[in-house]
XYZ file of C-alpha atoms in Angstrom:
242
model
C 11.085 18.629 17.134
C 10.559 19.905 20.679
C 9.003 16.447 21.515
C 12.310 14.844 20.340
C 14.161 14.392 23.776
C 10.937 13.095 25.317
C 10.216 10.683 22.525
C 13.896 9.159 22.812
C 13.120 8.689 26.577
C 9.991 6.936 25.676
C 11.814 4.701 23.013
C 14.567 3.889 25.500
C 11.827 2.855 28.019
C 9.961 0.620 25.523
C 13.301 -1.288 24.489
C 14.428 -1.894 28.114
C 11.043 -3.125 28.963
C 10.592 -5.681 26.051
C 12.730 -8.387 24.796
C 10.620 -9.374 21.679
C 11.255 -6.511 19.281
C 10.879 -6.764 15.551
C 12.195 -4.021 13.315
C 10.571 -3.353 9.834
C 12.579 -0.864 7.635
C 12.766 0.579 4.185
C 14.841 2.956 2.230
C 15.206 5.688 4.687
C 17.365 3.436 6.928
C 19.998 3.388 4.065
C 19.827 7.007 2.830
C 21.732 8.094 5.949
C 24.568 5.731 4.616
C 24.579 7.684 1.252
C 22.483 5.313 -0.666
C 19.583 7.254 -2.360
C 15.991 6.252 -2.651
C 15.550 5.581 -6.240
C 12.046 6.813 -6.034
C 13.160 10.386 -4.837
C 13.000 12.927 -7.763
C 16.714 14.183 -8.095
C 16.590 14.918 -11.795
C 19.188 12.429 -12.664
C 16.891 9.761 -14.057
C 15.395 12.464 -16.490
C 19.050 13.360 -17.849
C 20.192 9.840 -18.305
C 17.275 7.575 -18.765
C 14.199 7.503 -21.266
C 12.113 5.627 -18.567
C 11.349 6.126 -14.866
C 12.978 3.910 -12.409
C 9.936 1.683 -11.706
C 9.722 0.894 -15.530
C 13.402 0.044 -15.820
C 13.309 -2.043 -12.627
C 10.387 -4.370 -14.004
C 10.565 -7.776 -15.011
C 9.033 -6.944 -18.442
C 11.792 -4.301 -19.075
C 14.567 -6.653 -17.736
C 13.530 -9.182 -20.317
C 12.946 -6.739 -23.317
C 15.944 -4.417 -22.628
C 18.519 -6.175 -20.456
C 21.342 -3.847 -21.580
C 19.536 -0.809 -20.527
C 18.601 -2.421 -17.356
C 21.928 -3.179 -16.463
C 23.298 0.338 -17.503
C 20.661 1.768 -14.889
C 21.377 -0.980 -12.299
C 25.207 -0.549 -12.289
C 24.692 3.153 -12.106
C 21.894 3.663 -9.627
C 21.572 0.441 -7.542
C 25.197 -0.499 -6.584
C 26.643 1.588 -3.822
C 29.455 -0.803 -2.564
C 31.246 1.813 -0.517
C 28.322 2.545 1.762
C 28.918 1.779 5.390
C 26.245 0.972 7.982
C 24.912 4.018 10.183
C 23.899 4.369 13.577
C 20.440 2.693 12.695
C 22.143 -0.469 11.381
C 24.560 -0.539 14.268
C 22.156 -0.077 17.022
C 19.674 -2.694 15.558
C 22.739 -5.261 15.607
C 23.666 -4.309 19.090
C 19.961 -4.748 20.362
C 19.934 -8.115 18.691
C 23.138 -9.373 20.538
C 21.653 -8.072 23.776
C 18.562 -10.403 23.051
C 16.122 -7.497 22.369
C 15.577 -7.443 18.671
C 14.389 -10.695 17.295
C 14.495 -10.006 13.677
C 15.069 -7.263 11.098
C 12.902 -7.165 8.393
C 14.001 -4.837 5.353
C 12.909 -3.760 2.107
C 16.440 -2.688 1.176
C 18.809 -4.696 -0.899
C 22.153 -3.425 0.133
C 23.223 -5.823 2.816
C 24.073 -3.024 5.306
C 22.201 -4.634 8.234
C 24.531 -7.869 7.840
C 27.423 -5.791 7.541
C 26.590 -4.022 10.797
C 26.412 -7.459 12.586
C 22.589 -8.292 12.638
C 22.227 -12.054 12.105
C 18.235 -12.526 11.666
C 17.873 -10.411 8.591
C 14.801 -11.095 6.373
C 15.224 -9.478 2.926
C 11.862 -8.858 1.367
C 13.235 -7.617 -1.860
C 16.442 -9.639 -2.140
C 20.039 -8.377 -2.220
C 22.442 -7.026 -4.821
C 25.220 -9.101 -3.138
C 23.700 -12.336 -4.755
C 23.351 -12.816 -8.445
C 22.747 -16.190 -10.006
C 23.106 -17.566 -13.415
C 19.658 -18.052 -15.168
C 20.782 -21.331 -16.919
C 22.785 -23.389 -14.396
C 22.070 -21.356 -11.187
C 25.853 -20.773 -10.383
C 26.373 -17.863 -7.631
C 28.110 -14.762 -8.842
C 29.213 -11.876 -6.500
C 28.449 -8.330 -6.986
C 31.922 -7.590 -8.497
C 31.124 -9.745 -11.118
C 28.133 -7.626 -12.027
C 29.944 -4.500 -11.528
C 33.024 -5.383 -13.782
C 30.899 -6.882 -16.683
C 29.643 -4.954 -19.545
C 26.039 -5.089 -21.042
C 24.472 -8.339 -19.931
C 26.668 -10.224 -17.319
C 27.505 -13.599 -18.374
C 27.992 -16.695 -16.188
C 31.688 -18.033 -15.689
C 30.689 -21.574 -15.993
C 27.979 -21.840 -18.743
C 27.855 -18.361 -20.406
C 24.339 -17.987 -19.374
C 22.787 -14.489 -18.477
C 23.258 -13.599 -14.661
C 20.353 -12.038 -12.860
C 20.477 -10.045 -9.438
C 18.816 -11.765 -6.661
C 16.585 -8.728 -6.252
C 12.689 -8.648 -6.423
C 11.722 -6.699 -9.602
C 8.407 -5.010 -10.076
C 5.927 -7.707 -11.291
C 7.798 -10.309 -9.434
C 6.561 -12.024 -6.440
C 8.273 -12.156 -3.190
C 10.097 -15.272 -1.876
C 7.507 -17.306 -0.076
C 9.801 -18.464 2.496
C 10.989 -14.933 3.599
C 7.451 -13.736 3.415
C 6.141 -16.475 5.839
C 9.160 -15.958 8.239
C 8.438 -12.074 8.297
C 4.913 -12.684 8.992
C 5.893 -15.102 11.898
C 8.035 -12.609 13.365
C 5.586 -9.750 13.034
C 2.722 -11.733 14.206
C 4.599 -12.835 17.446
C 6.305 -9.674 18.282
C 5.526 -7.695 21.516
C 6.942 -4.453 19.880
C 7.023 -3.478 16.187
C 9.421 -0.697 15.262
C 8.660 0.627 11.636
C 11.449 2.790 10.581
C 12.659 4.708 7.349
C 9.761 3.560 5.279
C 6.561 5.360 4.136
C 4.838 2.052 3.812
C 3.827 2.735 0.240
C 5.104 -0.414 -1.452
C 3.156 -3.556 -1.402
C 2.813 -6.405 -0.594
C 5.628 -5.553 1.876
C 3.656 -2.576 3.594
C 0.824 -5.076 4.049
C 2.746 -7.141 6.530
C 2.134 -4.672 9.297
C -1.346 -5.995 9.571
C -0.095 -9.212 11.001
C 1.094 -7.202 14.146
C -0.966 -7.852 17.264
C 1.510 -6.850 20.091
C 1.614 -4.340 22.746
C 3.684 -1.185 21.352
C 3.744 -0.145 17.786
C 6.710 2.659 17.128
C 6.826 4.561 14.060
C 10.068 6.396 13.064
C 10.138 8.211 9.875
C 10.748 11.660 8.428
C 7.367 11.979 6.551
C 3.967 10.895 7.491
C 2.884 7.166 7.089
C -0.616 5.412 6.928
C 0.192 3.939 10.288
C 0.965 7.007 12.206
C -2.417 7.273 13.790
C -1.996 3.768 15.117
C 1.348 4.209 16.589
C 1.903 4.423 20.480
C 5.044 6.185 19.754
C 5.620 8.590 16.856
C 8.869 10.097 15.889
C 9.042 12.084 12.874
C 12.757 12.366 12.348
C 15.692 10.429 10.544
C 16.102 6.815 11.640
C 19.789 7.055 12.147
C 19.540 10.209 14.152
C 16.962 8.503 16.511
C 19.031 5.356 17.000
C 22.333 7.281 17.406
C 20.587 9.192 20.387
C 19.809 5.937 22.237
């Protein structure tokens, strides 16, 4: 971490110079708000659930065992008391200054919007939106939280499904195309809080043709060797230093 102050200075210089910056983030952006990465091994899954998280959060499992899906989902995916951290707040501030054009996130917690960001592309959806599979009626997250077993639609009684992309499901075409547009046209791409292990989201980085690639992540990523600036530290800590 000896290079940390120097790296912050370089990051500041990049942000000051450019006004077409796109941010691409993952679970590491939200962990500093107290939302755990469900892929991290914390032992809890093995104590309470008979299947790994990736299995439970799949389309097949949702269809075959919706009660168990929702038991896991309510317990492990809903963190409604979480508040935006320095990373969320700084990105919103930079957007207001005309620096950041878009935030592209793999997270489903809505914290970027809570911090004030306006242009947020949610690749994997949001826990804050839920729709009846029969009539399409919208239901807020409290409806999911306060229901038991499979949540039912207030209007027609159909099953209500979170607007989140499960394993085996495709990303929303409109969101995907918009993300490609912003990344392709950006002068600076800041990758933060993601190991770039989840596809197809991680593949979007290939569309970047701009001047500066910045990678901020605690652990190594496949893009480290291509970065013009690499900072191996928590994203909230880095943005809090700006």
